[in-house]
CSV table of C-alpha atoms in Angstrom, one decimal:
chain,number,residue,atom,x,y,z
A,9,ILE,CA,-68.4,29.6,30.7
A,10,GLY,CA,-66.4,32.8,31.8
A,11,PHE,CA,-62.7,33.5,32.1
A,12,LYS,CA,-60.6,30.6,30.5
A,13,GLY,CA,-63.8,28.4,30.2
A,14,PHE,CA,-63.7,28.0,26.4
A,15,GLN,CA,-67.3,28.9,26.5
A,16,ILE,CA,-68.3,25.2,27.6
A,17,SER,CA,-71.5,25.1,29.5
A,18,ALA,CA,-71.3,23.7,33.0
A,19,ASP,CA,-73.4,20.6,31.9
A,20,LYS,CA,-70.7,19.9,29.4
A,21,ILE,CA,-67.5,20.2,31.5
A,22,ASN,CA,-67.7,16.8,33.2
A,23,THR,CA,-68.3,15.0,29.7
A,24,SER,CA,-66.0,12.1,29.1
A,25,CYS,CA,-65.3,9.9,26.3
A,26,GLU,CA,-63.9,6.6,26.4
A,27,PHE,CA,-61.6,5.1,23.7
A,28,GLU,CA,-59.5,1.8,23.0
A,29,PHE,CA,-55.9,2.3,22.3
A,30,ASN,CA,-53.5,-0.7,22.0
A,31,ASN,CA,-56.3,-3.1,23.3
A,32,GLN,CA,-56.6,-1.0,26.6
A,33,LYS,CA,-59.7,1.2,27.5
A,34,TYR,CA,-59.2,5.0,28.4
A,35,THR,CA,-61.1,7.9,29.4
A,36,ILE,CA,-60.5,11.5,28.3
A,37,ARG,CA,-62.5,14.5,29.5
A,38,HIS,CA,-62.3,18.4,29.2
A,39,GLY,CA,-58.8,19.2,30.3
A,40,SER,CA,-57.3,16.0,29.3
A,41,VAL,CA,-53.9,16.3,27.7
A,42,VAL,CA,-53.5,14.3,24.2
A,43,LEU,CA,-50.5,16.2,22.9
A,44,ALA,CA,-47.3,17.2,24.6
A,45,ALA,CA,-44.6,18.9,22.6
A,46,ILE,CA,-41.5,20.8,23.0
A,47,THR,CA,-40.8,22.7,19.6
A,48,SER,CA,-38.5,25.6,18.3
A,49,CYS,CA,-38.2,27.3,14.9
A,50,THR,CA,-34.9,27.4,13.2
A,51,ASN,CA,-35.1,31.0,12.7
A,52,THR,CA,-36.3,31.9,16.2
A,53,SER,CA,-34.4,29.1,18.2
A,54,ASN,CA,-34.0,30.0,21.8
A,55,PRO,CA,-31.8,27.5,23.3
A,56,SER,CA,-32.1,28.7,26.7
A,57,VAL,CA,-35.8,28.2,26.6
A,58,MET,CA,-35.5,24.7,25.0
A,59,LEU,CA,-33.1,23.7,27.7
A,60,GLY,CA,-35.4,25.1,30.2
A,61,ALA,CA,-38.2,22.9,28.7
A,62,GLY,CA,-36.0,19.9,28.5
A,63,LEU,CA,-34.8,20.3,32.1
A,64,LEU,CA,-38.4,20.4,33.3
A,65,ALA,CA,-39.3,17.4,31.4
A,66,LYS,CA,-36.5,15.6,32.9
A,67,ASN,CA,-37.2,16.7,36.3
A,68,ALA,CA,-40.8,15.3,35.8
A,69,VAL,CA,-39.6,12.2,34.7
A,70,GLU,CA,-37.2,11.7,37.5
A,71,ALA,CA,-40.1,12.7,40.0
A,72,GLY,CA,-42.3,10.0,38.7
A,73,LEU,CA,-44.5,11.5,36.3
A,74,SER,CA,-45.1,9.4,33.4
A,75,VAL,CA,-47.0,10.2,30.1
A,76,ALA,CA,-50.0,7.9,29.1
A,77,PRO,CA,-49.4,5.6,26.0
A,78,TYR,CA,-52.0,7.4,24.0
A,79,ILE,CA,-50.5,10.9,24.3
A,80,LYS,CA,-48.4,11.9,21.4
A,81,THR,CA,-45.2,13.5,22.4
A,82,SER,CA,-42.8,15.4,20.3
A,83,LEU,CA,-39.4,17.1,20.7
A,84,SER,CA,-38.3,19.4,17.7
A,85,PRO,CA,-35.3,21.3,18.7
A,86,GLY,CA,-35.2,23.3,15.4
A,87,SER,CA,-31.5,23.8,15.1
A,88,GLY,CA,-28.4,21.7,15.3
A,89,VAL,CA,-27.2,24.0,18.1
A,90,VAL,CA,-30.0,23.2,20.4
A,91,THR,CA,-30.1,19.5,19.5
A,92,TYR,CA,-26.4,19.6,20.6
A,93,TYR,CA,-27.4,21.6,24.0
A,94,LEU,CA,-30.1,19.0,24.8
A,95,ARG,CA,-28.1,15.9,24.0
A,96,GLU,CA,-25.1,17.1,25.8
A,97,SER,CA,-27.2,18.3,28.9
A,98,GLY,CA,-28.8,14.6,29.2
A,99,VAL,CA,-32.3,15.9,28.8
A,100,THR,CA,-33.1,13.9,25.4
A,101,PRO,CA,-33.8,10.6,26.7
């Protein structure tokens, strides 16, 4: 409970849930990542922020970080210009 505690009591914070995805068992708990998205709106597209997010993700992969198969990932640049920047900078893969 308290600052950034999401009003979850101490006895619930360590609660976990097991599930199966593609015939493999996984466990998630409070704070587990289940969605990872880099998005931008066409009207408010900020190429430098999108490129920074792409570079951060690229560097994380190069450092060995991987995404669990049950996590939904998404890249939505929001404009052709940002798509071009991301593709040309090599961060799209």
